[in-house]
mmCIF file of C-alpha atoms and ligand atoms in Angstrom:
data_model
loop_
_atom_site.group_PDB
_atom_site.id
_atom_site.type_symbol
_atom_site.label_atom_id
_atom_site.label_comp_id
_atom_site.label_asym_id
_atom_site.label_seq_id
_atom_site.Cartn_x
_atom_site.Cartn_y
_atom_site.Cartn_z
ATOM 1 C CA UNK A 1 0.000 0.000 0.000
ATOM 2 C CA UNK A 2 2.731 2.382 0.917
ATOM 3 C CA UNK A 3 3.704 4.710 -2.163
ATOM 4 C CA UNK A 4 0.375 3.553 -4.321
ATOM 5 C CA UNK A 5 -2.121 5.323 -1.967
ATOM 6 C CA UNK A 6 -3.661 7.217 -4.899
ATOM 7 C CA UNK A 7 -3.930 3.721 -6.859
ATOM 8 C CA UNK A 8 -6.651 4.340 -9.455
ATOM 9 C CA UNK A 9 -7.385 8.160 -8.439
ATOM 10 C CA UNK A 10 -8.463 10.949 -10.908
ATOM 11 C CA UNK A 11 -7.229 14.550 -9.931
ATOM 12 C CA UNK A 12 -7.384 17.798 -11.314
ATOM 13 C CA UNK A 13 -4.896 20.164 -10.491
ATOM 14 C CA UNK A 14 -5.548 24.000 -11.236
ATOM 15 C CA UNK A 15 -2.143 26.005 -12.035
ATOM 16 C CA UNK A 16 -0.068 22.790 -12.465
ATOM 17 C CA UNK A 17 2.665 24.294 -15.077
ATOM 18 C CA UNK A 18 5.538 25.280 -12.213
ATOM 19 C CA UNK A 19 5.885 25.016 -9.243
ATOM 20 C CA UNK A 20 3.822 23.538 -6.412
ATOM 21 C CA UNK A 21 1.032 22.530 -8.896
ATOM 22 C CA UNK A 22 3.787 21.155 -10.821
ATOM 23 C CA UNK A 23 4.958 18.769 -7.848
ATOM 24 C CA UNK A 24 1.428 17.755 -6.566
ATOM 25 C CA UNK A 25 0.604 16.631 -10.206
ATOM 26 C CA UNK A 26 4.014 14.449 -10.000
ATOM 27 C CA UNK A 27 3.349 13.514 -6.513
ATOM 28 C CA UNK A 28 -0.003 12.139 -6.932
ATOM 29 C CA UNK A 29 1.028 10.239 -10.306
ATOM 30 C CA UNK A 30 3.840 8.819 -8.230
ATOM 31 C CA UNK A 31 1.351 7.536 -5.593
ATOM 32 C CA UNK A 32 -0.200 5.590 -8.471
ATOM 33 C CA UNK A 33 -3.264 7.936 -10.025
ATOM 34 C CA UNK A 34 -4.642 7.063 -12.995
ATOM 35 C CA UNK A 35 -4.741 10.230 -14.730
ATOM 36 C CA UNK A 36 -4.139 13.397 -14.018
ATOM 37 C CA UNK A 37 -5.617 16.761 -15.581
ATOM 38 C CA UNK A 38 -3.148 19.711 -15.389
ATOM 39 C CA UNK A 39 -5.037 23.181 -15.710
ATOM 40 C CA UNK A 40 -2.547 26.068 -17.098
ATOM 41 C CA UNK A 41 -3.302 29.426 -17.797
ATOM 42 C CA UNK A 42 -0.695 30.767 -20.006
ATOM 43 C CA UNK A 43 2.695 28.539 -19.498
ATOM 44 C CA UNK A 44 2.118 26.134 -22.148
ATOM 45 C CA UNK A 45 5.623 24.567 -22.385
ATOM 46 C CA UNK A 46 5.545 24.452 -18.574
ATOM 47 C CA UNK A 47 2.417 22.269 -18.409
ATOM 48 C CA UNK A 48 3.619 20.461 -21.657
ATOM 49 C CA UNK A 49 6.930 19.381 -19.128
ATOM 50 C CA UNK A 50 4.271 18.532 -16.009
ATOM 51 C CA UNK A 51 2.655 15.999 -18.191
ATOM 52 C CA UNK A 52 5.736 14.633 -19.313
ATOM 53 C CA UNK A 53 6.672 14.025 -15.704
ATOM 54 C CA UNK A 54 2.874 13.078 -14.893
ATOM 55 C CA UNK A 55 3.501 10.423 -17.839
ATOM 56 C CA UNK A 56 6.921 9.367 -16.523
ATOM 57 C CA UNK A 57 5.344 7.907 -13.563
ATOM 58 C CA UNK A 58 2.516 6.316 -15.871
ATOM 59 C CA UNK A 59 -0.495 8.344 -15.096
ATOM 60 C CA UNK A 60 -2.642 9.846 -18.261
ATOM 61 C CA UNK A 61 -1.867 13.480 -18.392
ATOM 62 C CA UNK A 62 -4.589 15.938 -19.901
ATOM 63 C CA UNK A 63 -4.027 19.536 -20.448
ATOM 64 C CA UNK A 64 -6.238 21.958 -20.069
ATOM 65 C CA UNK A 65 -5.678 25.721 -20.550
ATOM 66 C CA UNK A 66 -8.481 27.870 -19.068
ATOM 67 C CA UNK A 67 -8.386 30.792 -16.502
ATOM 68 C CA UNK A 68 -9.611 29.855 -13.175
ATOM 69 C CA UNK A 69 -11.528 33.188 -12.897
ATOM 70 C CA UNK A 70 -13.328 32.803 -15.343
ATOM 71 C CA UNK A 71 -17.185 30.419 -14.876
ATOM 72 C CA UNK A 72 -16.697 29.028 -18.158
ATOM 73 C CA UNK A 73 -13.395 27.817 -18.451
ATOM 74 C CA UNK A 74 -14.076 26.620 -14.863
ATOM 75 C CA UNK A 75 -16.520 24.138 -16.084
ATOM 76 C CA UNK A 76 -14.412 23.504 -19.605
ATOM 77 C CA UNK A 77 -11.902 23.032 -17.093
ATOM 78 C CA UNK A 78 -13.639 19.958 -14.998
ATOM 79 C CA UNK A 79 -15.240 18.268 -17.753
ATOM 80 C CA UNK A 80 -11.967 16.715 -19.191
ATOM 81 C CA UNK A 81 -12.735 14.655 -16.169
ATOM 82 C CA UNK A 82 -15.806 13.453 -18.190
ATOM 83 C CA UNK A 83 -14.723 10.939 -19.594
ATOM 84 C CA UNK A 84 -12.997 9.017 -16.400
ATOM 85 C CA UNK A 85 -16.396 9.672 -14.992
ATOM 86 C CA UNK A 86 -15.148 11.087 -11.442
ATOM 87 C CA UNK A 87 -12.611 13.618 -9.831
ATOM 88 C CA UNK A 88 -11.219 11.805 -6.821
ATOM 89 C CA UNK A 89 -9.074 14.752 -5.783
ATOM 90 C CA UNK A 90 -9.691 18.452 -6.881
ATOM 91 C CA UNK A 91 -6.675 20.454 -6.209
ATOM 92 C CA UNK A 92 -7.347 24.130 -6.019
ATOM 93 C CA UNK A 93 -3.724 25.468 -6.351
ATOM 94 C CA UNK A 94 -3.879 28.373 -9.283
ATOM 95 C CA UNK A 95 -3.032 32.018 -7.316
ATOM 96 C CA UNK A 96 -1.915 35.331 -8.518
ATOM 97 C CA UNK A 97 -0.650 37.789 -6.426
ATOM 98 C CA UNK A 98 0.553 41.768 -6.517
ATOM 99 C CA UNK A 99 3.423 42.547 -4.563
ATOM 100 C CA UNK A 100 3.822 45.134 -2.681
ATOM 101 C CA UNK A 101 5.404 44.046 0.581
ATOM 102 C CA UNK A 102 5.605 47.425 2.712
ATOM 103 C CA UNK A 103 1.870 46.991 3.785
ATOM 104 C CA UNK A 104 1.935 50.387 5.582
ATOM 105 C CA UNK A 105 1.890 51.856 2.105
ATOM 106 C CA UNK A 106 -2.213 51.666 1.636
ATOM 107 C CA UNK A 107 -1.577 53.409 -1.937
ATOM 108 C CA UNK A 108 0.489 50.849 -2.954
ATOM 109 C CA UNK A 109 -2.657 48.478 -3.581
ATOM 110 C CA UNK A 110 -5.881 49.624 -4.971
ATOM 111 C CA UNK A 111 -9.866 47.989 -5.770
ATOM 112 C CA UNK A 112 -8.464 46.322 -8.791
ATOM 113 C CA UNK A 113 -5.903 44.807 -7.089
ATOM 114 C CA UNK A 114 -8.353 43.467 -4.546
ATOM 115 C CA UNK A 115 -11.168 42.313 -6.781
ATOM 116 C CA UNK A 116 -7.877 41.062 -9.590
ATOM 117 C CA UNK A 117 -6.116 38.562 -6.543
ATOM 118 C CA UNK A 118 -10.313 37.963 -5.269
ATOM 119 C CA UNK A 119 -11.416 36.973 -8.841
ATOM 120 C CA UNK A 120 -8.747 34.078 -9.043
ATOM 121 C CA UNK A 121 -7.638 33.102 -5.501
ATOM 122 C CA UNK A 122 -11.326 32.673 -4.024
ATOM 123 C CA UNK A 123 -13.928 33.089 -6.494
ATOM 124 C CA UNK A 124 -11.653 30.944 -8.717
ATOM 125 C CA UNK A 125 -11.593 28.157 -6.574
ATOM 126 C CA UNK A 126 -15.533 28.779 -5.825
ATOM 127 C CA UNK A 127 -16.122 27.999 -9.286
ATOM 128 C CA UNK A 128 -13.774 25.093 -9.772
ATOM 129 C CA UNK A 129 -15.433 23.135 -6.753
ATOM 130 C CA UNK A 130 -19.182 23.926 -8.097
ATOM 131 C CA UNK A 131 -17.946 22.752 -11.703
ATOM 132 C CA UNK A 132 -16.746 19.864 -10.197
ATOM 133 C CA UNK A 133 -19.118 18.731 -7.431
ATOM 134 C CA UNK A 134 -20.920 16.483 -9.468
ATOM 135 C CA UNK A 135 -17.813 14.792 -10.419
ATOM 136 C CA UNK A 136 -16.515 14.713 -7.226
ATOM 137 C CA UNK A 137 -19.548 13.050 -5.559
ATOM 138 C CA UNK A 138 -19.466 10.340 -8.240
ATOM 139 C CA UNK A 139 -17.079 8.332 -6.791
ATOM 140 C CA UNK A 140 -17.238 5.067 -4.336
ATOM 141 C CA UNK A 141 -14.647 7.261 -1.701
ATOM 142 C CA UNK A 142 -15.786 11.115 -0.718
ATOM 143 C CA UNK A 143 -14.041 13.772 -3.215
ATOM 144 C CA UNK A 144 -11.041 15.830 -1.945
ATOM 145 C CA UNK A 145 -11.013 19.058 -2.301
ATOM 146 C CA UNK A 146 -7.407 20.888 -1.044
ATOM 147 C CA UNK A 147 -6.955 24.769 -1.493
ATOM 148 C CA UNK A 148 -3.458 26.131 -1.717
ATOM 149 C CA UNK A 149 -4.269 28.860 0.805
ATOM 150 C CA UNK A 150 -0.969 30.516 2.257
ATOM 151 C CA UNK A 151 0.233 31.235 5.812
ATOM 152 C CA UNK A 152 -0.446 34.850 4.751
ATOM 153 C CA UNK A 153 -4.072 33.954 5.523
ATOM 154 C CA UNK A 154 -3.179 33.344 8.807
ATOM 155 C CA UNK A 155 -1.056 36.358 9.700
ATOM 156 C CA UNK A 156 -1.656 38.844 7.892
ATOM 157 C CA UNK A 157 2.158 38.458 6.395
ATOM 158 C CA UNK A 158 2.667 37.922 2.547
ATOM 159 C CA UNK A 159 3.126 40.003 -1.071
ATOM 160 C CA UNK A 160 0.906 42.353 -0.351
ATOM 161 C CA UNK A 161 -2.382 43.231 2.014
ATOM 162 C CA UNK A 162 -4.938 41.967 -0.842
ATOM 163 C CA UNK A 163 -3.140 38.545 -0.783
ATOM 164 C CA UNK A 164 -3.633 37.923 2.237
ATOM 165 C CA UNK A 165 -6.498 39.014 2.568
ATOM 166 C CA UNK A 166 -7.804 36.578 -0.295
ATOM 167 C CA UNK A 167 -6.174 33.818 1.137
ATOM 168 C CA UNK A 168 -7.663 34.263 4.528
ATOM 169 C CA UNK A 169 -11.146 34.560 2.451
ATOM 170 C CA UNK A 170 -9.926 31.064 0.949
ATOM 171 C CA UNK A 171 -9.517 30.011 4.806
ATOM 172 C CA UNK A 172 -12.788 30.648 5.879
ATOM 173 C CA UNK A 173 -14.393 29.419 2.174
ATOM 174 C CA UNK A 174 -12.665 25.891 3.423
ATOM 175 C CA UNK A 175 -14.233 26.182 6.642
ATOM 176 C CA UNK A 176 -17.939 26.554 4.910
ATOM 177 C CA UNK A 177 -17.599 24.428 1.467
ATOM 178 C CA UNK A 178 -16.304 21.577 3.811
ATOM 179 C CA UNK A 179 -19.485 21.565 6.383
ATOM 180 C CA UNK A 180 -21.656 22.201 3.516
ATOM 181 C CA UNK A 181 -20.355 19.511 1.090
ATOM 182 C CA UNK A 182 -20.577 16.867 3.840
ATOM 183 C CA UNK A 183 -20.102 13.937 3.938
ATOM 184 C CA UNK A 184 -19.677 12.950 -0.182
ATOM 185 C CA UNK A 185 -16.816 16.171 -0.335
ATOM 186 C CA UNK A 186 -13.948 16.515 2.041
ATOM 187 C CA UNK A 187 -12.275 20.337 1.901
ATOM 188 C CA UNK A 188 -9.339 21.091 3.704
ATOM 189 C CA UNK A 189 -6.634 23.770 2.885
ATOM 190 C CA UNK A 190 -2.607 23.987 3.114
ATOM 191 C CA UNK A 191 -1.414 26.907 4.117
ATOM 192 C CA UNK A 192 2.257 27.075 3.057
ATOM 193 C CA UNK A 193 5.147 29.632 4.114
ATOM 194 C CA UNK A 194 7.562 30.389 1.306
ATOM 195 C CA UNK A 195 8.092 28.176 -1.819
ATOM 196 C CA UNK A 196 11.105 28.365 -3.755
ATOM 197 C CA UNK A 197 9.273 28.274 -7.009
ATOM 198 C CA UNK A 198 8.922 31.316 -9.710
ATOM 199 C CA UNK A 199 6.300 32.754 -8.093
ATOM 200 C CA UNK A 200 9.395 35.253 -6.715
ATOM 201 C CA UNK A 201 11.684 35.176 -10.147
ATOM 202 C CA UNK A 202 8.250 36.223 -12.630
ATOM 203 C CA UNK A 203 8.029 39.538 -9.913
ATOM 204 C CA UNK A 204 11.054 40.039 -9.200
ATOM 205 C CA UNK A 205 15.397 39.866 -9.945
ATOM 206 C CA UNK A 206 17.233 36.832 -9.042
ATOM 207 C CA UNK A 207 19.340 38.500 -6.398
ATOM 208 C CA UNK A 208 16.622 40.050 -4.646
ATOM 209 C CA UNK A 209 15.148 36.093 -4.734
ATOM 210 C CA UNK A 210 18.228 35.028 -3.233
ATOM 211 C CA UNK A 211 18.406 37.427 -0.303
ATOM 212 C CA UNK A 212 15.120 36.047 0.572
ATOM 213 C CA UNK A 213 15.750 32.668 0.596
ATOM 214 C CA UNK A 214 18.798 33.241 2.649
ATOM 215 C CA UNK A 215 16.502 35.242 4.824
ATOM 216 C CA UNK A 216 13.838 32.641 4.885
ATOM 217 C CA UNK A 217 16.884 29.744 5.636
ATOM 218 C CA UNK A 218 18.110 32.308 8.800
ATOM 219 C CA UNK A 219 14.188 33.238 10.385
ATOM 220 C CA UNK A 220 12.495 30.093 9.970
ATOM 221 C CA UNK A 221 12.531 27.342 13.293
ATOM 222 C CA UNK A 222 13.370 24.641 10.690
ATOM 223 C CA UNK A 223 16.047 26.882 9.074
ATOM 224 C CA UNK A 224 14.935 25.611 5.453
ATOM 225 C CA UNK A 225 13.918 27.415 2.101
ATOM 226 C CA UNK A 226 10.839 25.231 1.342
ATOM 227 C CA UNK A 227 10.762 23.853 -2.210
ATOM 228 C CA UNK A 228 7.675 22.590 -3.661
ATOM 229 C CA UNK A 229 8.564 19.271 -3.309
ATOM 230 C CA UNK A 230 8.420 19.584 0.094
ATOM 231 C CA UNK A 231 5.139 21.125 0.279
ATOM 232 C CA UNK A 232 3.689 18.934 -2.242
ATOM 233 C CA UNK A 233 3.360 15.728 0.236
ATOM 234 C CA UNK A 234 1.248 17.148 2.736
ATOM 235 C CA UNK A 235 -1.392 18.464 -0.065
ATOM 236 C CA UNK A 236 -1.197 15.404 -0.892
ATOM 237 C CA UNK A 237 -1.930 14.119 2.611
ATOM 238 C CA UNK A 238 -5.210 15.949 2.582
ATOM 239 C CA UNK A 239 -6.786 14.110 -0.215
ATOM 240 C CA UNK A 240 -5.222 10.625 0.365
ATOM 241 C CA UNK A 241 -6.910 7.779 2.265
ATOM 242 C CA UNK A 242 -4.829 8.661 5.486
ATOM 243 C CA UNK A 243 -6.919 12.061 5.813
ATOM 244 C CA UNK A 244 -10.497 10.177 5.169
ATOM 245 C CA UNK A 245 -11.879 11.950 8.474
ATOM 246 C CA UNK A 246 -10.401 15.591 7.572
ATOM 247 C CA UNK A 247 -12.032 18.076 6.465
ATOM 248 C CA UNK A 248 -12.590 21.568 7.163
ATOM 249 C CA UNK A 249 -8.795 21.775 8.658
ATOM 250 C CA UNK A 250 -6.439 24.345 7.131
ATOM 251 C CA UNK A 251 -2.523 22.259 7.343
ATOM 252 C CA UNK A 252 0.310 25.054 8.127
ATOM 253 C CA UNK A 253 3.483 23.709 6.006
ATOM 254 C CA UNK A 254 5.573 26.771 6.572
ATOM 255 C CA UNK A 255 8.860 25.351 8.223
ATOM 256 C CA UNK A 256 7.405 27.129 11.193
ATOM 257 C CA UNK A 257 7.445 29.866 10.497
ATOM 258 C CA UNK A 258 3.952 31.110 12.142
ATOM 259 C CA UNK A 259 5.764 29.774 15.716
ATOM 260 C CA UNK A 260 8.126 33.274 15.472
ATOM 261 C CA UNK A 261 11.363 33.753 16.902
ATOM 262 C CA UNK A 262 11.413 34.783 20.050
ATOM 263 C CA UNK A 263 12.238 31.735 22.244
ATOM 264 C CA UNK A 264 11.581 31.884 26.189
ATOM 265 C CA UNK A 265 14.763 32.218 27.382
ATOM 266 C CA UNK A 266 14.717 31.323 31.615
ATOM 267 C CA UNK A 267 18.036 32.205 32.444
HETATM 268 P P1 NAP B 301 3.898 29.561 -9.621
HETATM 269 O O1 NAP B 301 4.977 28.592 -9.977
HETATM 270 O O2 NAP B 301 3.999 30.945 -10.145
HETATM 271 O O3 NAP B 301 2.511 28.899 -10.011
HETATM 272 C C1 NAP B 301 1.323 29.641 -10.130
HETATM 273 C C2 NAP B 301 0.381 28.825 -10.972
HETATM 274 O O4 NAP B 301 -0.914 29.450 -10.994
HETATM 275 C C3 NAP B 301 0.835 28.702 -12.424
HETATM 276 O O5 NAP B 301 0.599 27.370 -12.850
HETATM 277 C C4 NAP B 301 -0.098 29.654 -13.161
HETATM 278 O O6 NAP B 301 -0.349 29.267 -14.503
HETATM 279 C C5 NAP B 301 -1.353 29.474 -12.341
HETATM 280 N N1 NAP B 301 -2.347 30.533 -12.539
HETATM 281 C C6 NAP B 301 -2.213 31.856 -12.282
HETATM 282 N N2 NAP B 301 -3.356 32.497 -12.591
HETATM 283 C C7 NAP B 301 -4.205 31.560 -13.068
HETATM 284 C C8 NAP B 301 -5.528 31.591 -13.541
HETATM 285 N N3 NAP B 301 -6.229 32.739 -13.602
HETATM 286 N N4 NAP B 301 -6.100 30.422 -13.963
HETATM 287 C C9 NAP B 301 -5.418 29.260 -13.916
HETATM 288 N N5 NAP B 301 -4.148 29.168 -13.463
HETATM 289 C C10 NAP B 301 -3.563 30.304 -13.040
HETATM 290 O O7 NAP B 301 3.836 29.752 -8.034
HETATM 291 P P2 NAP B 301 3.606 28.718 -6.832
HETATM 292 O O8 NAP B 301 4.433 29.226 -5.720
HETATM 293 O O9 NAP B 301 3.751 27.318 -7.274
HETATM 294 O O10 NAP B 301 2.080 29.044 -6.482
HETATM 295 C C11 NAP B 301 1.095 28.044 -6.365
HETATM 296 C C12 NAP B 301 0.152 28.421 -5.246
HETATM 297 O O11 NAP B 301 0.879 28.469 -4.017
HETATM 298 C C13 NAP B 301 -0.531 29.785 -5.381
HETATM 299 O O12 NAP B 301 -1.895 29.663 -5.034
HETATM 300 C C14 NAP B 301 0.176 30.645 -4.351
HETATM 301 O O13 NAP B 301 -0.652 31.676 -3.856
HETATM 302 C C15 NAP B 301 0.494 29.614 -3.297
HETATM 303 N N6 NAP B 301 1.574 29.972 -2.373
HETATM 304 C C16 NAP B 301 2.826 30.231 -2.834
HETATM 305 C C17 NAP B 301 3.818 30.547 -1.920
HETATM 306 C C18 NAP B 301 5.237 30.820 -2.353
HETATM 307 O O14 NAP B 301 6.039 31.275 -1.493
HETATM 308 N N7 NAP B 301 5.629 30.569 -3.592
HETATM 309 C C19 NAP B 301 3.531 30.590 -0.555
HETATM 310 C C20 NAP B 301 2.235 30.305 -0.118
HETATM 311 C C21 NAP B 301 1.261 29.987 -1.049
HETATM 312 P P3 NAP B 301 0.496 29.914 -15.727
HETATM 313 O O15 NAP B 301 1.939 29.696 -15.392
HETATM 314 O O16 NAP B 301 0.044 29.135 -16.906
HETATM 315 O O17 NAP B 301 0.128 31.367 -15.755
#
């Protein structure tokens, strides 16, 4: 059983060209899924190489292009599960943000930015899991749903104050889609710290990514740089047969970072 857990599953994966999407698709093929649909919304090549890795592992691979935040590509998006007749695990992992990291600086961010980061972090994922309920209650096992939220929806930390405000909106969306769905739909959420992925390198110039990560490797309890291969297992986790009687439970993967630094020091 070990290392086949996902023996026969069908999963979706929204945003799967790079980086965490990327490894979840790959980790779930690993674990011995049947096929795997990889949603994209402009990195072609990129989701081109996930299915090749997908494929490697030998899972189907489909490829979809569509923009979460949009309804319609939402449902174009689920229905190339059609034909396998179920989703066993719908991972909501597409997110845009808008940096702007001094969040004392209110006119750094504006409505646009708000309703932009809203339209694709939570409505997006709204729409995905009502295109895909059917689907998801089809199968013998209750669906999985798993939002990549972000520690950001925790504390209030992150790109910018409209991130994390969406992803705490994703938080509490968990929280309601997983007592409502009951008991055919499991929803949980990860909420990861950073992710060495190129999340950083699209916004930003490789030195200023690398004086992060060092920064990340020197504040965090677990003194690590997170890739998204170490994130990807404990998505995974939520919509495996281990976490049958999850749901509604939001997983901080953040190297600890939401523990701080300031230890209690007796002496
Ligand atoms: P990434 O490599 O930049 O991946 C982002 C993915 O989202 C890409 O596949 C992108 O597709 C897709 N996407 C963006 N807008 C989309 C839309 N409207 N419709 C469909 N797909 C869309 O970054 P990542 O770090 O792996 O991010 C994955 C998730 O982790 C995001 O939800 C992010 O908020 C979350 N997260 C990241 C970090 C971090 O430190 N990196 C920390 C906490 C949470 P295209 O490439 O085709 O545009």
């Amino acid at each position: 059983m070990a290392g086949k857990d996902f023996d026969g599953f069908v999963v979706l994966v929204t945003g799967g060209s790079t980086g965490l999407g990327r490894a979840i698709a790959v980790e779930t093929a690993a674990r011995g899924a049947e096929a795997v649909i990889i949603n994209y919304a402009s990195s072609q090549a990129e989701a081109e190489e996930t299915a090749r890795q997908v494929e490697s592992h030998g899972a189907q691979a489909v490829l979809v292009q569509g923009d979460v935040g949009e309804d319609a590509d939402c449902r174009r998006i689920a229905a190339a599960a059609e034909p396998f007749g179920r989703i066993d695990a719908l991972f909501n992992n597409a997110g845009v943000t808008k940096f702007a990291p001094n969040h004392a600086d209110l006119d750094a961010v504006n409505a646009d930015d708000f309703l932009r980061l809203y339209q694709v972090n939570v409505v997006g994922a709204f729409q995905m899991v009502r295109a895909a309920r059917a689907l998801l209650e089809a199968g013998d096992r209750a669906g999985a749903v798993v939002n990549t939220a972000s520690i950001a929806g925790v504390t209030g930390i992150g790109s910018s104050v409209p991130y994390a405000a969406s992803k705490g909106a994703m938080n509490t969306m968990t929280l309601s889609l997983a007592r409502a769905l009951a008991p055919k739909i499991r929803v949980n959420a990860i909420c990861p710290g950073f992710i060495d992925t190129p999340w950083f390198g699209k916004a930003m110039p490789d030195d200023t990514v690398a004086r992060m990560r060092e920064g990340v490797i020197r504040s965090t309890p677990l003194q690590a740089a997170s890739t998204a291969e170490d994130i990807a297992g404990a998505a995974v986790f939520l919509a495996s047969p281990a976490s049958r009687h999850v749901t509604g439970e939001t997983l901080l993967v953040d190297a600890g970072t939401h523990l701080g630094f300031a230890s209690l020091s007796m002496r």
